[in-house]
Coordinates of C-alpha atoms in Angstrom, one line a residue:
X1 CA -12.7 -12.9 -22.2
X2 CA -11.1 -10.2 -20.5
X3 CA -8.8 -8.3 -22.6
X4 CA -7.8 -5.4 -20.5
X5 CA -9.0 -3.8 -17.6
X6 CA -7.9 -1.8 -14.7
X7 CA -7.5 -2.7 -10.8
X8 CA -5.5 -1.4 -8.1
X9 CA -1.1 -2.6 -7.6
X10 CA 1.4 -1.6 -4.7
X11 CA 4.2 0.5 -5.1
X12 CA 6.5 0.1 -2.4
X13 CA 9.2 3.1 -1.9
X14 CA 12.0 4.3 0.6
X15 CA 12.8 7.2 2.2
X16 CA 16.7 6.4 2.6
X17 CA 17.3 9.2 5.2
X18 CA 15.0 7.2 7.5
X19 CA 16.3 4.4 7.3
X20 CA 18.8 3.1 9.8
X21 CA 22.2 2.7 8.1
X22 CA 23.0 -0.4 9.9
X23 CA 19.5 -1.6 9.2
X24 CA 20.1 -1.2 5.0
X25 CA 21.9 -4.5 4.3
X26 CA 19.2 -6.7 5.8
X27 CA 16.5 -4.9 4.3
X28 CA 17.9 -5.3 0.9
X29 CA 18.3 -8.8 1.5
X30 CA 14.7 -9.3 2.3
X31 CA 13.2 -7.8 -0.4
X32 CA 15.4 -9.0 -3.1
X33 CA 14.0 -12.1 -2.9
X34 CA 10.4 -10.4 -2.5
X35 CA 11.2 -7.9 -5.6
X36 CA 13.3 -10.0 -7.7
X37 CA 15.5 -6.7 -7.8
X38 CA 19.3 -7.5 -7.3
X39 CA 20.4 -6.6 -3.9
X40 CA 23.1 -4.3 -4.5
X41 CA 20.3 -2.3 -6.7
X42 CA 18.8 -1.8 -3.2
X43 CA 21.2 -1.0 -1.2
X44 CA 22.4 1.9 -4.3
X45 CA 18.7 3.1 -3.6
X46 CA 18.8 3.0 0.3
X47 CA 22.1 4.9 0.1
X48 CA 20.8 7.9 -1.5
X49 CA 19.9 9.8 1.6
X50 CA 19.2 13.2 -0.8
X51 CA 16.3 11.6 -2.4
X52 CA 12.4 11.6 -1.0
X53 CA 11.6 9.2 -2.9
X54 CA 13.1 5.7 -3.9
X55 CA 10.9 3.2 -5.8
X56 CA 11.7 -0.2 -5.0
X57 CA 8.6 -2.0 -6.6
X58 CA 5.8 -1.6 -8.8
X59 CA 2.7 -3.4 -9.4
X60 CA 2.9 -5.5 -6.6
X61 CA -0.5 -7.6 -6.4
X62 CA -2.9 -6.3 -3.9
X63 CA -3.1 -9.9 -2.7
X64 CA 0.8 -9.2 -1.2
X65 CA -0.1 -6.3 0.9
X66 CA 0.3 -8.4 3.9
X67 CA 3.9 -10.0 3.1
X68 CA 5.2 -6.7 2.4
X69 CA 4.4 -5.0 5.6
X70 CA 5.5 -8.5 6.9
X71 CA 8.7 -8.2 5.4
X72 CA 9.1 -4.3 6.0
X73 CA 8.3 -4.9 9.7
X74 CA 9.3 -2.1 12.1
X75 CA 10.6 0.5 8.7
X76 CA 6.7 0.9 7.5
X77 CA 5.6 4.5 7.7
X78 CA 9.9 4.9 8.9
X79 CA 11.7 4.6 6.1
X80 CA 9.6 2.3 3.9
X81 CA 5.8 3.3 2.2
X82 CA 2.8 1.6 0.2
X83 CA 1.0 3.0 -2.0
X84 CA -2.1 1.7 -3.7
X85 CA -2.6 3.0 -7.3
X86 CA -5.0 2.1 -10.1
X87 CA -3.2 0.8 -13.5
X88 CA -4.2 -1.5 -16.8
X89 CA -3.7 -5.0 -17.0
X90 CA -3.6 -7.0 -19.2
X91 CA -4.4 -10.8 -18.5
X92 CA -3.8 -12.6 -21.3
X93 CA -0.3 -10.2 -21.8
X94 CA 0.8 -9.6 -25.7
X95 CA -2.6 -11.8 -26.8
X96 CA -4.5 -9.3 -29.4
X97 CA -2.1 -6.8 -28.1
X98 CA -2.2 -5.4 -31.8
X99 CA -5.9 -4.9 -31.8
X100 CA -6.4 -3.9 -27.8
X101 CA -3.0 -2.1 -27.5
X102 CA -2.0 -0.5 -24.1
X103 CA -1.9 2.5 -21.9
X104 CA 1.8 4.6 -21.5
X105 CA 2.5 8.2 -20.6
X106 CA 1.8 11.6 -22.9
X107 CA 2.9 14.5 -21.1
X108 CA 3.2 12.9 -18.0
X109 CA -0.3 11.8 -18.2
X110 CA -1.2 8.0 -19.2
X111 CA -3.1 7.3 -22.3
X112 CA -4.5 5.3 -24.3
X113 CA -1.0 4.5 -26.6
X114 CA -2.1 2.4 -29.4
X115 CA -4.8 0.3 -30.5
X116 CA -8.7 0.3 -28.7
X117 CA -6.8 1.5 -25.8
X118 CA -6.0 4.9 -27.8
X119 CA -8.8 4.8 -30.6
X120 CA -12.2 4.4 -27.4
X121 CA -9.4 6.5 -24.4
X122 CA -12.0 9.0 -23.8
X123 CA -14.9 5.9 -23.7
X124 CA -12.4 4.1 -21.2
X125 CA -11.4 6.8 -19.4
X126 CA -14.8 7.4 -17.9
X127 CA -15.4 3.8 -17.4
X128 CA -17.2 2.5 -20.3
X129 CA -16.6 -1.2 -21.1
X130 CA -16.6 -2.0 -24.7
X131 CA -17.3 -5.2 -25.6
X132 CA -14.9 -6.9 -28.9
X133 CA -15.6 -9.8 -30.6
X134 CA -11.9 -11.3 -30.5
X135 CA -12.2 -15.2 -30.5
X136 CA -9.2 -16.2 -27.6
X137 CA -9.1 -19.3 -29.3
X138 CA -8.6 -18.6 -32.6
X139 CA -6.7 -16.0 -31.3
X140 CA -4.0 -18.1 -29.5
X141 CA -4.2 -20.6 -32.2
X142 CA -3.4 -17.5 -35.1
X143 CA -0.5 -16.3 -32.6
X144 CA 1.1 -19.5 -32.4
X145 CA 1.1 -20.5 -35.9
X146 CA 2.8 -17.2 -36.9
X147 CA 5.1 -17.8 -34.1
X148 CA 6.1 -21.3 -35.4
X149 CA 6.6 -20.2 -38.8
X150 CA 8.0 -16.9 -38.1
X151 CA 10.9 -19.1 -36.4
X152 CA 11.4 -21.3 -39.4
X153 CA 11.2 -19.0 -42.0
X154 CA 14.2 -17.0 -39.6
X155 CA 11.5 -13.9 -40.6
X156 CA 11.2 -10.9 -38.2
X157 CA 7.3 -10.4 -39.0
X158 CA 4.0 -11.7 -40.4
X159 CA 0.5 -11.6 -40.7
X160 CA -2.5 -14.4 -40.4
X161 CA -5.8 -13.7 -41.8
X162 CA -8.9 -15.8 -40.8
X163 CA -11.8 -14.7 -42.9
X164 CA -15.4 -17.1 -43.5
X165 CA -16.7 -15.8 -46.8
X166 CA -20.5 -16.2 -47.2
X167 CA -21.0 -18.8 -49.6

């Protein structure tokens, strides 16, 4: 299974001094719905006509490319920009996330943060797939029994070990 990998997200952003004022209301109210971001949050952001640069979503699916410039209509490349960037992902979210761990920032920089993503960063970082051998389904199983008895026990953490000793 694929426990991590990388691939390429949106990031849409504003440059409020191009954007009409009378045009900032219905823009919000388009792409809250789109964002999930409150409208009022956008509207804060639109107002701030000192900034350059406004981020109004992240790691917007490639696959939405299209209903974003839909929705931004006449304010792309006037007020509104996408940007493609690379980033992890992580498809099976916080499954194994102890073992594979994940990617933040150092210095500005993003690394490898905990886990294989820290211990093989230089291996990753040129490419290199590594290959684990996580069971998913044990995996998930092991997850959801510690979950289950985690939340009767009223405990804040525990460990599963799953071993086959060799007769």
């Amino acid at each position: 299974f694929l426990a991590a990998g990388t691939t390429q997200f949106l990031r849409l952003y504003a440059v409020p001094s191009k954007i009409d004022r009378s045009s900032r209301e219905a823009l919000a109210q388009k792409f809250s719905r789109f964002l999930e971001v409150p409208e009022n949050e956008l509207l804060a952001k639109f107002s701030q006509e000192d900034d350059f640069y406004e981020v109004l979503g992240e790691r917007i699916p490639l696959e939405k490319e299209n209903m974003v410039k839909g929705i931004a209509g006449e304010y792309l490349r006037n007020g509104l920009q996408i940007e493609r960037y690379d980033d992890r992902f992580y498809p099976y979210h916080e499954l194994a996330s102890h073992v594979i761990g994940f990617v933040g920032f150092e210095e500005g920089e993003r690394r490898g943060a905990y886990g294989v993503e820290r211990f093989y960063e230089d291996e990753l970082a040129r490419g290199a797939d590594l290959l684990l051998t996580l069971d998913i389904t044990l995996q998930e199983r092991a997850q959801r029994f510690l979950s289950d008895l985690l939340a009767y026990w009223k405990s804040s953490s525990g460990s599963v070990i799953i071993m086959r000793p060799k007769d």
